[in-house]
């Protein structure tokens, strides 16, 4: 039997043609391939290093010079579909399903996935084995970042960081490359993924329910490593770090086992990992996000993301590094405080720097973490006191709720860092509604003079608030009130006027009118019960006005609703009887936690109280909101009245149940 020798490929021209086709595909679709690599690479690398690694993975996808390749092998999925149209510019609009592109894409995918399979103990900046190590482009003195996105892009990036590389790869292949599930599974199998079907199943859960929105976000600038911003990594200590790096290299030769410690020491500890698993780039002061000084005037998103970095120590890497490390893993000597519902976990990506400076004998740093939290770090400039770090939720902040942050608080007062869009600032006393506001001095770094704090106990004789006015560049003639309730972010005070006859329901408005100030003068002291509970805003809703029996004057009914940053609200229903002084406190007749009452989701309210007339007779009074058409009293006494108010004679301690009928049908019971 003749023995057939295996055929040997000797067509050198075919080798050259295959490599040329692969090179042409790589050059033509380079931005798409780099974006794919960036999404698949581990987010723990940090954005700067992930940008460089993504470019390196794609640039090394071609075979080395002199290698024998007969032409790119055609992956199974590339016979069915190529890259999706319209993904990266005009050249990407008509991409053929060419075998060369599929071959290069597979090489990129393998290299990106291999990067995550490095040993967990392998330091990120030391040479890795050849099979795992992409050679990075060299960038000295600069940090590279894709353009920052919004809250939705940040949420998607966090969701991707919570899954492993194969899931990110499946997600990217579906939304960026337009492959179906079968094609994704086959391509992942060729990339040596252990369980492609499981990766596809888990990827299908990402981006739900708006997969189209997730696709648009994945193609946005947040995930584009070809359109980047730059910042210097250091300016003052670069030469010292070069010397330290040389020393580190020498020590690595002498003692390779100490390589990780030498690397961290060379960088002043700025890239150590925290116990929570935060990688070095997140803890590097050079990676901090910084907003341009005038960004707030040219964006539709006016919140903490528009705040520039201010203060005299924004370039102090030592202070910033200590603040970041205290955030990642506070030692026992650091005091930690949080507002309810605020997570203290380390940031998933470098936070935004808002302030770094010296205030009231302390070095203070303020960070903003991706639209979710504001974090304040403070350490004493002298003495033996310890550092402190405070966490507060600030998600969905706006022009008013993102207008100020407490930068320093003493026993008697507090200083605030004001938003860059605040054009005018004054202070006033809620218990002196007829007294005009007094100008509040603000330094060039945005820090105010000390503002007296509301008394936490004892007599309630004054209630200081800030009255701020936004710049006409964003909101014309928009003045509003905020007050310090013990949290980092002051609470926004609003007022909803009494319902008008035949008029639509009123909406909350700024509490700067005479009517609003008079209402707050009688209810300000009730704010004490809200201190330290993470209150975002407090609204006084004048839901009813009642003519008192025996020819008396009119009384008012207010529903004071406090909304927290975490969602649940607290309601105080207050009765404003006629009083000789405009600051006599209202009577709290109902107190309810975790309720939708007196909000847009709870627009009907009924309340009652006992009241003594000047004759000495006692009555049960009740009032409801504008949709109440009838109120009935039962129990110890019985009575009924058409309309939104009721007054019925009753003993002082009579137990009375109140119910109301609503205009659109249904009944309402009184809140207690």
XYZ file of C-alpha atoms in Angstrom:
672
model
C 0.000 0.000 0.000
C 1.509 3.314 -0.979
C 2.096 5.647 1.845
C 1.068 9.257 1.137
C 3.249 11.799 2.795
C 1.435 14.807 4.333
C 1.291 17.752 2.019
C 3.625 20.567 2.933
C 2.586 24.211 2.336
C 5.353 25.900 0.445
C 3.455 28.742 -1.164
C 5.231 31.706 0.362
C 3.112 34.086 -1.681
C -0.012 32.613 -0.064
C 1.499 33.241 3.388
C 2.219 36.809 2.494
C -1.262 37.344 1.033
C -2.979 36.020 4.156
C -0.996 38.299 6.442
C -1.623 41.266 4.187
C -5.368 40.618 4.265
C -5.298 40.391 8.052
C -3.300 43.616 8.285
C -5.761 45.390 5.987
C -8.703 44.191 8.090
C -6.978 45.326 11.295
C -6.185 48.799 9.939
C -9.656 49.297 8.460
C -11.529 48.233 11.584
C -8.983 49.267 14.207
C -11.360 51.468 16.311
C -13.948 48.657 16.489
C -11.381 46.070 17.514
C -9.878 48.325 20.188
C -13.353 49.031 21.609
C -14.055 45.284 21.725
C -10.786 44.643 23.563
C -11.466 47.512 25.990
C -14.862 46.101 26.986
C -13.526 42.550 27.437
C -10.415 43.515 29.442
C -10.751 43.476 33.258
C -12.122 46.839 34.522
C -9.930 46.406 37.598
C -6.972 47.518 35.469
C -8.250 51.079 35.644
C -9.179 53.179 32.667
C -5.651 54.403 31.820
C -4.071 50.981 31.756
C -7.089 49.407 30.057
C -6.833 51.959 27.219
C -3.172 51.141 26.652
C -3.730 47.405 26.954
C -6.626 47.477 24.470
C -4.441 49.150 21.865
C -1.595 46.733 22.577
C -3.855 43.685 22.223
C -5.038 44.808 18.793
C -1.615 45.887 17.599
C -0.183 42.475 18.490
C -2.989 40.531 16.835
C -0.993 40.059 13.643
C 1.501 37.175 13.484
C 5.103 37.962 14.211
C 7.413 38.760 11.329
C 8.697 35.659 9.582
C 5.976 33.319 10.828
C 4.319 30.907 8.392
C 0.639 31.613 7.829
C -1.258 30.359 4.832
C -3.992 32.884 5.200
C -6.288 33.628 8.086
C -8.373 30.718 9.252
C -12.087 31.415 8.931
C -13.928 31.235 12.279
C -17.324 29.602 12.059
C -19.282 32.706 12.936
C -17.567 34.910 10.383
C -19.161 32.907 7.584
C -22.564 34.045 8.839
C -22.143 37.632 9.847
C -19.552 40.331 9.963
C -19.301 43.434 12.084
C -22.542 45.381 12.393
C -23.110 48.308 10.168
C -22.618 51.800 11.434
C -20.480 50.971 14.411
C -17.390 53.060 13.794
C -17.616 55.738 11.184
C -18.117 55.646 7.470
C -15.696 52.856 6.770
C -17.597 50.632 9.138
C -20.938 51.146 7.456
C -20.294 48.534 4.785
C -18.060 45.887 6.316
C -18.028 42.570 4.417
C -18.010 39.299 6.309
C -14.389 38.790 5.293
C -12.495 35.842 6.778
C -9.538 38.095 7.581
C -11.592 40.246 9.952
C -12.957 37.176 11.735
C -9.438 35.830 12.177
C -8.105 39.098 13.624
C -11.139 39.443 15.888
C -10.557 35.954 17.284
C -6.913 36.799 18.020
C -7.963 39.998 19.800
C -10.588 38.154 21.816
C -8.149 35.434 22.894
C -5.555 37.976 24.006
C -8.072 40.074 25.959
C -9.498 37.017 27.725
C -6.003 35.694 28.456
C -5.198 38.929 30.250
C -7.893 38.193 32.859
C -6.561 34.661 33.348
C -3.305 35.950 34.805
C -2.639 34.753 38.358
C -4.393 36.976 40.908
C -1.069 37.602 42.658
C 0.656 38.859 39.500
C 1.454 42.591 39.834
C -0.068 44.727 37.107
C 3.098 46.582 36.143
C 5.670 43.768 36.132
C 6.405 41.561 33.099
C 4.009 38.643 32.744
C 4.602 35.396 30.869
C 4.645 35.828 27.110
C 1.349 34.016 26.639
C -0.359 36.447 28.953
C 1.509 39.677 28.486
C 0.637 42.321 25.876
C 3.434 44.877 25.388
C 1.959 48.210 26.315
C 2.443 51.381 24.281
C 4.773 53.687 26.183
C 3.149 56.853 27.548
C 5.305 58.940 29.872
C 3.882 61.644 32.103
C 0.270 61.352 30.934
C -2.866 59.534 31.964
C -5.384 58.594 29.281
C -9.145 58.330 29.865
C -12.141 57.777 27.604
C -14.687 60.557 27.788
C -16.782 60.419 30.953
C -20.400 59.397 30.496
C -23.466 59.893 32.631
C -25.167 57.862 35.337
C -26.444 55.244 32.879
C -23.005 54.646 31.389
C -21.516 54.380 34.884
C -24.172 51.839 35.876
C -23.388 49.759 32.785
C -19.646 49.918 33.490
C -20.259 48.744 37.063
C -22.454 45.907 35.825
C -19.673 44.811 33.465
C -17.087 44.998 36.238
C -19.210 42.588 38.302
C -18.984 39.767 35.741
C -16.041 37.860 34.339
C -14.321 38.214 30.980
C -16.317 35.619 28.994
C -19.602 37.308 29.971
C -18.257 40.728 28.943
C -17.050 39.174 25.703
C -20.453 37.635 24.965
C -22.157 40.928 25.736
C -19.806 42.891 23.458
C -20.012 40.366 20.616
C -23.793 40.615 20.626
C -24.172 44.390 20.958
C -21.016 45.618 19.209
C -20.469 42.890 16.623
C -24.084 41.932 15.990
C -23.561 38.181 16.389
C -26.432 35.888 17.295
C -26.210 33.573 20.301
C -25.028 30.620 18.221
C -22.255 32.663 16.657
C -21.180 34.002 20.045
C -21.028 30.521 21.575
C -18.928 29.175 18.692
C -16.539 32.115 18.789
C -16.106 31.868 22.563
C -15.427 28.145 22.195
C -12.680 28.907 19.675
C -11.282 31.450 22.130
C -10.903 28.625 24.696
C -13.730 29.764 27.005
C -14.629 26.876 29.312
C -18.440 27.323 29.243
C -19.571 29.512 26.332
C -23.278 28.705 26.826
C -23.197 29.930 30.424
C -21.413 33.126 29.370
C -24.100 33.808 26.747
C -26.896 33.183 29.266
C -25.370 35.557 31.804
C -24.679 38.199 29.173
C -28.344 38.127 28.141
C -29.244 39.475 31.600
C -27.039 42.548 31.206
C -28.606 45.745 29.914
C -32.177 44.588 30.529
C -34.817 45.744 29.880
C -33.434 48.373 27.471
C -30.968 46.426 25.348
C -31.100 49.093 22.632
C -30.111 51.693 25.193
C -27.308 49.447 26.444
C -26.079 49.055 22.874
C -26.040 52.831 22.404
C -24.138 53.286 25.675
C -21.619 50.608 24.702
C -20.928 52.565 21.514
C -20.636 55.889 23.377
C -17.490 57.761 24.304
C -17.421 56.120 27.759
C -16.251 52.880 26.092
C -14.192 54.381 23.237
C -10.454 54.001 23.924
C -9.631 55.747 20.633
C -11.087 59.096 21.738
C -9.412 59.920 25.019
C -8.665 62.799 27.359
C -5.262 63.338 28.897
C -3.951 64.629 32.210
C -0.442 64.738 33.630
C 0.387 61.898 35.948
C 2.666 64.088 38.048
C 4.434 67.411 37.694
C 6.384 67.994 40.880
C 7.844 64.616 41.798
C 8.470 62.931 38.456
C 12.256 63.056 38.782
C 12.078 61.575 42.268
C 9.875 58.769 40.956
C 12.303 58.029 38.142
C 15.067 57.568 40.712
C 12.726 55.439 42.814
C 11.886 53.324 39.786
C 15.591 52.747 39.131
C 16.076 51.680 42.735
C 13.037 49.415 42.435
C 14.463 47.791 39.308
C 17.756 47.100 41.068
C 15.971 45.603 44.027
C 13.877 43.454 41.684
C 17.073 41.934 40.293
C 18.342 41.212 43.805
C 15.061 40.057 45.299
C 12.294 39.234 42.836
C 10.047 38.129 45.634
C 9.880 41.736 46.895
C 8.851 43.156 43.534
C 5.323 44.091 44.537
C 6.412 45.946 47.668
C 9.156 47.780 45.770
C 6.691 48.891 43.122
C 4.252 50.242 45.710
C 7.036 52.048 47.542
C 8.276 53.627 44.335
C 4.833 55.140 43.861
C 4.489 56.324 47.443
C 1.834 53.719 48.217
C -0.590 55.229 45.759
C -1.275 51.945 43.970
C -1.776 49.432 46.728
C -4.792 47.192 46.773
C -7.281 47.611 49.533
C -8.783 44.714 51.489
C -11.947 45.237 49.442
C -10.094 44.329 46.262
C -9.777 47.823 44.780
C -6.950 47.897 42.265
C -4.203 50.483 42.094
C -5.583 52.807 39.386
C -8.652 53.603 41.503
C -6.381 54.678 44.373
C -3.995 56.729 42.240
C -4.451 60.522 42.672
C -3.353 60.962 39.060
C -6.434 59.014 37.962
C -8.925 61.350 39.674
C -11.508 62.897 37.374
C -11.510 66.682 37.187
C -14.130 68.888 35.539
C -13.247 72.000 33.559
C -13.946 75.262 35.379
C -16.715 76.471 33.043
C -18.354 73.120 32.320
C -21.381 73.931 34.512
C -22.475 76.737 32.155
C -22.398 74.549 29.035
C -24.157 71.364 30.088
C -27.746 70.290 30.595
C -26.686 68.156 33.557
C -26.236 70.686 36.350
C -25.225 68.597 39.352
C -22.064 67.466 41.124
C -20.581 66.168 37.856
C -20.300 69.821 36.763
C -18.313 70.936 39.830
C -14.661 71.813 39.113
C -11.869 70.843 41.484
C -11.197 73.749 43.854
C -8.993 74.482 46.839
C -5.316 75.085 47.455
C -4.228 71.432 47.647
C -5.763 69.877 44.533
C -2.245 68.908 43.354
C -1.157 67.438 46.699
C -0.817 63.766 45.760
C 0.126 62.850 49.316
C -3.115 64.207 50.788
C -5.234 62.837 47.935
C -3.589 59.426 48.235
C -4.274 59.250 51.973
C -7.888 60.214 51.391
C -8.346 57.548 48.713
C -6.717 54.834 50.812
C -8.843 55.791 53.830
C -11.889 55.382 51.590
C -10.759 52.001 50.279
C -9.888 50.554 53.679
C -10.101 52.927 56.641
C -7.801 51.967 59.519
C -9.094 51.861 63.055
C -7.804 55.387 63.697
C -10.126 56.910 61.063
C -13.634 57.803 62.197
C -16.270 56.774 59.651
C -19.793 58.197 59.474
C -22.562 57.661 56.949
C -26.020 58.989 56.276
C -28.678 56.247 56.276
C -28.695 54.148 53.141
C -25.216 55.194 51.978
C -22.720 52.516 50.965
C -19.123 52.817 52.166
C -17.646 50.466 49.586
C -14.593 51.684 47.635
C -15.203 53.349 44.266
C -15.511 51.171 41.175
C -13.603 53.742 39.124
C -11.595 56.868 39.917
C -13.919 59.406 41.581
C -14.258 63.091 40.728
C -12.281 65.569 42.812
C -14.426 68.455 44.077
C -12.193 70.114 46.656
C -8.865 69.780 48.409
C -7.770 72.518 50.778
C -7.320 73.685 54.341
C -10.378 74.752 56.327
C -10.621 75.450 60.071
C -7.351 73.733 60.952
C -7.919 70.623 58.873
C -6.963 69.389 55.425
C -10.237 68.523 53.699
C -10.869 66.540 50.520
C -14.247 66.148 48.827
C -14.901 63.445 46.214
C -17.932 62.687 44.090
C -18.431 59.056 43.171
C -20.205 58.735 39.831
C -23.478 60.455 40.637
C -24.116 58.337 43.733
C -22.160 59.667 46.721
C -20.209 62.602 48.081
C -17.312 61.595 50.306
C -15.529 63.976 52.690
C -12.111 63.209 54.157
C -10.551 65.448 56.825
C -7.309 65.187 58.774
C -6.031 67.679 61.379
C -3.146 69.925 60.349
C -1.684 69.687 63.837
C -2.311 67.937 67.111
C -3.091 64.331 67.873
C -6.616 64.132 66.533
C -7.457 61.404 64.050
C -8.762 61.643 60.507
C -12.431 61.275 59.613
C -14.299 60.212 56.510
C -17.995 60.883 55.882
C -20.279 59.361 53.242
C -23.539 60.834 51.944
C -25.868 59.879 49.100
C -26.368 62.470 46.368
C -27.900 60.496 43.495
C -30.113 62.535 41.155
C -28.941 65.831 42.641
C -29.913 68.964 40.716
C -29.469 72.734 40.727
C -30.805 73.056 44.296
C -29.940 69.763 45.993
C -26.469 69.865 44.458
C -25.868 73.528 45.343
C -23.782 73.126 48.505
C -21.822 70.652 50.597
C -20.641 71.024 54.184
C -16.862 71.311 54.022
C -16.272 71.988 57.733
C -18.490 71.796 60.796
C -17.718 73.069 64.292
C -19.809 73.120 67.441
C -21.405 76.450 66.593
C -21.417 76.649 62.828
C -20.572 75.160 59.464
C -18.827 76.253 56.282
C -20.188 75.239 52.914
C -18.579 74.704 49.536
C -20.999 76.264 47.066
C -21.688 75.066 43.552
C -20.018 77.102 40.781
C -23.435 78.238 39.520
C -24.330 80.078 42.740
C -24.222 83.801 41.934
C -25.559 85.203 45.225
C -25.610 83.874 48.785
C -27.241 85.241 51.916
C -28.293 83.929 55.300
C -31.608 84.438 57.015
C -33.479 83.216 60.085
C -36.650 81.207 59.488
C -37.950 82.408 62.865
C -37.612 86.018 61.733
C -39.643 85.985 58.505
C -39.803 89.794 58.272
C -36.020 90.236 58.533
C -34.219 90.373 55.184
C -31.279 88.110 54.469
C -27.713 89.150 55.235
C -24.924 88.783 52.651
C -22.733 85.705 53.148
C -19.050 86.053 52.375
C -17.688 83.455 49.947
C -13.976 82.914 49.314
C -12.396 82.555 45.863
C -12.372 78.768 46.301
C -16.158 78.696 46.870
C -15.990 78.173 50.665
C -18.395 80.320 52.709
C -17.835 82.107 55.955
C -19.089 80.213 58.982
C -22.877 79.944 59.137
C -24.498 79.405 62.566
C -26.013 75.968 63.030
C -29.578 75.381 64.250
C -29.566 74.496 67.927
C -29.826 70.734 68.430
C -31.517 71.034 71.839
C -32.878 73.496 74.307
C -34.940 76.492 73.283
C -35.648 76.840 69.575
C -35.092 80.578 69.197
C -33.455 80.778 65.772
C -33.182 78.650 62.635
C -30.459 79.818 60.227
C -30.796 78.927 56.532
C -28.916 79.754 53.357
C -30.758 81.674 50.652
C -28.935 81.054 47.373
C -29.518 82.387 43.882
C -28.471 80.612 40.710
C -26.523 82.324 37.983
C -28.534 83.782 35.131
C -26.338 81.673 32.829
C -28.415 78.618 33.757
C -31.558 79.722 35.687
C -32.784 83.276 35.681
C -33.807 84.757 39.054
C -33.972 81.387 40.783
C -33.598 81.829 44.552
C -34.042 78.964 47.013
C -33.470 77.959 50.646
C -31.327 75.165 52.088
C -30.700 74.297 55.725
C -28.142 72.246 57.626
C -29.710 69.110 59.133
C -26.417 67.514 60.129
C -25.595 65.748 56.844
C -23.010 66.628 54.187
C -25.655 67.938 51.799
C -28.062 70.543 53.217
C -31.806 69.982 52.769
C -33.769 71.987 50.199
C -36.856 73.761 51.640
C -39.957 74.296 49.489
C -43.602 75.356 49.905
C -46.897 74.383 48.272
C -49.594 77.094 48.617
C -53.193 76.579 49.650
C -55.448 75.108 46.948
C -57.281 77.675 44.859
C -60.959 77.344 44.014
C -61.374 75.659 40.651
C -57.639 75.882 40.013
C -55.414 72.910 39.276
C -53.486 71.367 42.131
C -50.524 73.506 43.171
C -46.951 72.276 42.798
C -44.080 72.791 45.274
C -42.216 76.045 44.747
C -39.306 77.815 46.358
C -39.951 78.884 49.952
C -38.928 82.519 49.410
C -42.333 84.208 49.239
C -43.889 85.982 52.230
C -46.569 83.283 52.545
C -43.942 80.520 52.476
C -41.707 82.236 55.027
C -44.636 82.752 57.404
C -45.513 79.056 57.169
C -41.915 78.013 57.783
C -41.661 80.409 60.738
C -44.238 78.268 62.562
C -42.855 74.874 61.536
C -39.068 75.360 61.414
C -38.457 73.904 64.864
C -40.046 70.608 63.785
C -37.000 70.130 61.525
C -35.056 69.070 64.625
C -36.667 65.641 64.445
C -35.155 65.128 60.957
C -31.516 65.751 61.878
C -29.024 63.172 60.610
C -31.573 61.113 58.685
C -30.287 61.818 55.170
C -32.994 64.308 54.187
C -32.879 65.576 50.621
C -35.749 68.096 50.704
C -38.609 69.211 52.942
C -41.890 70.631 51.614
C -44.595 72.478 53.553
C -47.936 71.804 51.874
C -50.803 74.044 52.982
C -53.489 71.490 52.138
C -56.472 73.142 53.893
C -57.759 76.291 55.578
C -60.584 76.065 58.122
C -62.984 78.596 59.625
C -63.034 77.900 63.349
C -66.327 77.507 65.276
C -67.819 80.192 67.544
C -66.946 82.933 65.081
C -63.214 82.437 65.414
C -60.557 83.247 62.883
C -59.199 80.853 60.295
C -56.703 78.105 61.032
C -54.313 76.416 58.636
C -53.346 72.801 58.056
C -49.873 71.917 56.820
C -48.377 68.612 55.730
C -44.618 68.787 56.167
C -43.020 66.060 54.042
C -39.309 65.194 54.280
C -37.909 63.142 51.395
C -34.665 61.262 51.942
C -31.943 60.542 49.396
C -32.626 56.825 49.733
C -36.353 57.217 48.889
C -38.624 56.787 51.950
C -40.250 59.901 53.351
C -41.542 61.141 56.671
C -44.694 63.201 57.144
C -45.686 65.583 59.945
C -49.235 66.973 59.771
C -49.345 70.292 61.649
C -52.254 72.443 62.794
C -51.726 76.210 62.717
C -54.196 77.755 65.157
C -54.452 81.556 65.354
C -51.527 82.858 67.387
C -50.355 86.239 68.650
C -46.854 85.679 67.299
C -45.934 84.660 63.720
C -43.378 82.252 65.157
C -45.593 80.344 67.599
C -44.916 76.684 66.773
C -47.611 74.692 65.038
C -49.138 71.638 66.741
C -48.030 68.300 65.304
C -51.194 66.176 65.025
C -49.772 63.243 63.014
C -46.357 61.718 62.448
C -45.863 58.956 59.857
C -42.663 57.295 58.605
C -42.099 55.502 55.297
C -45.191 56.822 53.573
C -46.130 58.325 50.233
C -48.559 60.770 51.862
C -48.319 64.389 50.764
C -46.248 63.526 47.693
C -47.165 63.199 44.038
C -47.914 59.537 44.824
C -50.089 60.329 47.843
C -52.087 63.422 46.984
C -54.994 62.901 49.418
C -54.732 63.489 53.147
C -57.168 63.730 56.087
C -56.226 64.726 59.640
C -57.925 65.774 62.838
C -57.192 67.267 66.249
C -58.878 68.461 69.458
C -59.186 72.233 69.847
C -60.372 74.462 72.691
C -62.364 77.581 71.833
C -62.050 80.818 73.791
C -65.340 79.919 75.515
C -63.717 76.859 77.030
C -65.636 74.375 74.886
C -63.736 71.555 73.168
C -64.171 70.539 69.537
C -62.887 67.898 67.170
C -61.575 69.599 64.059
C -60.798 67.777 60.818
C -59.564 68.865 57.413
C -58.809 67.121 54.151
C -57.092 67.958 50.903
C -58.869 69.460 47.901
C -60.389 66.178 46.630
C -62.276 65.572 49.914
C -66.029 66.202 49.495
C -67.393 64.953 52.840
C -66.014 64.158 56.315
C -67.724 61.956 58.920
C -66.924 61.492 62.601
C -67.868 58.355 64.534
C -67.090 56.821 67.902
C -67.533 58.876 71.055
C -69.343 61.551 69.008
C -70.972 61.505 65.625
C -71.157 64.188 63.002
C -70.698 64.917 59.322
C -70.015 67.871 57.066
C -69.896 68.400 53.340
C -66.646 69.785 52.000
C -63.026 69.421 53.140
C -63.441 70.549 56.796
C -65.386 69.449 59.874
C -65.940 70.869 63.391
C -67.997 68.949 65.965
C -68.421 69.414 69.729
C -66.663 66.650 71.658
C -65.120 66.113 75.104
C -61.412 66.849 75.403
C -60.355 63.201 75.386
C -63.073 61.841 73.114
C -61.983 58.947 70.921
C -63.207 59.846 67.437
C -62.696 58.099 64.122
C -62.611 60.239 60.981
C -63.319 59.158 57.412
C -63.675 61.167 54.212
C -65.221 60.685 50.795
C -63.231 61.612 47.695
C -64.494 63.392 44.612
C -63.443 60.605 42.238
C -64.798 57.899 44.543
C -63.326 55.977 47.414
C -62.763 56.833 51.056
C -59.908 58.116 53.169
C -59.073 57.589 56.838
C -57.308 60.110 59.018
C -53.552 59.926 59.382
C -52.190 59.566 62.899
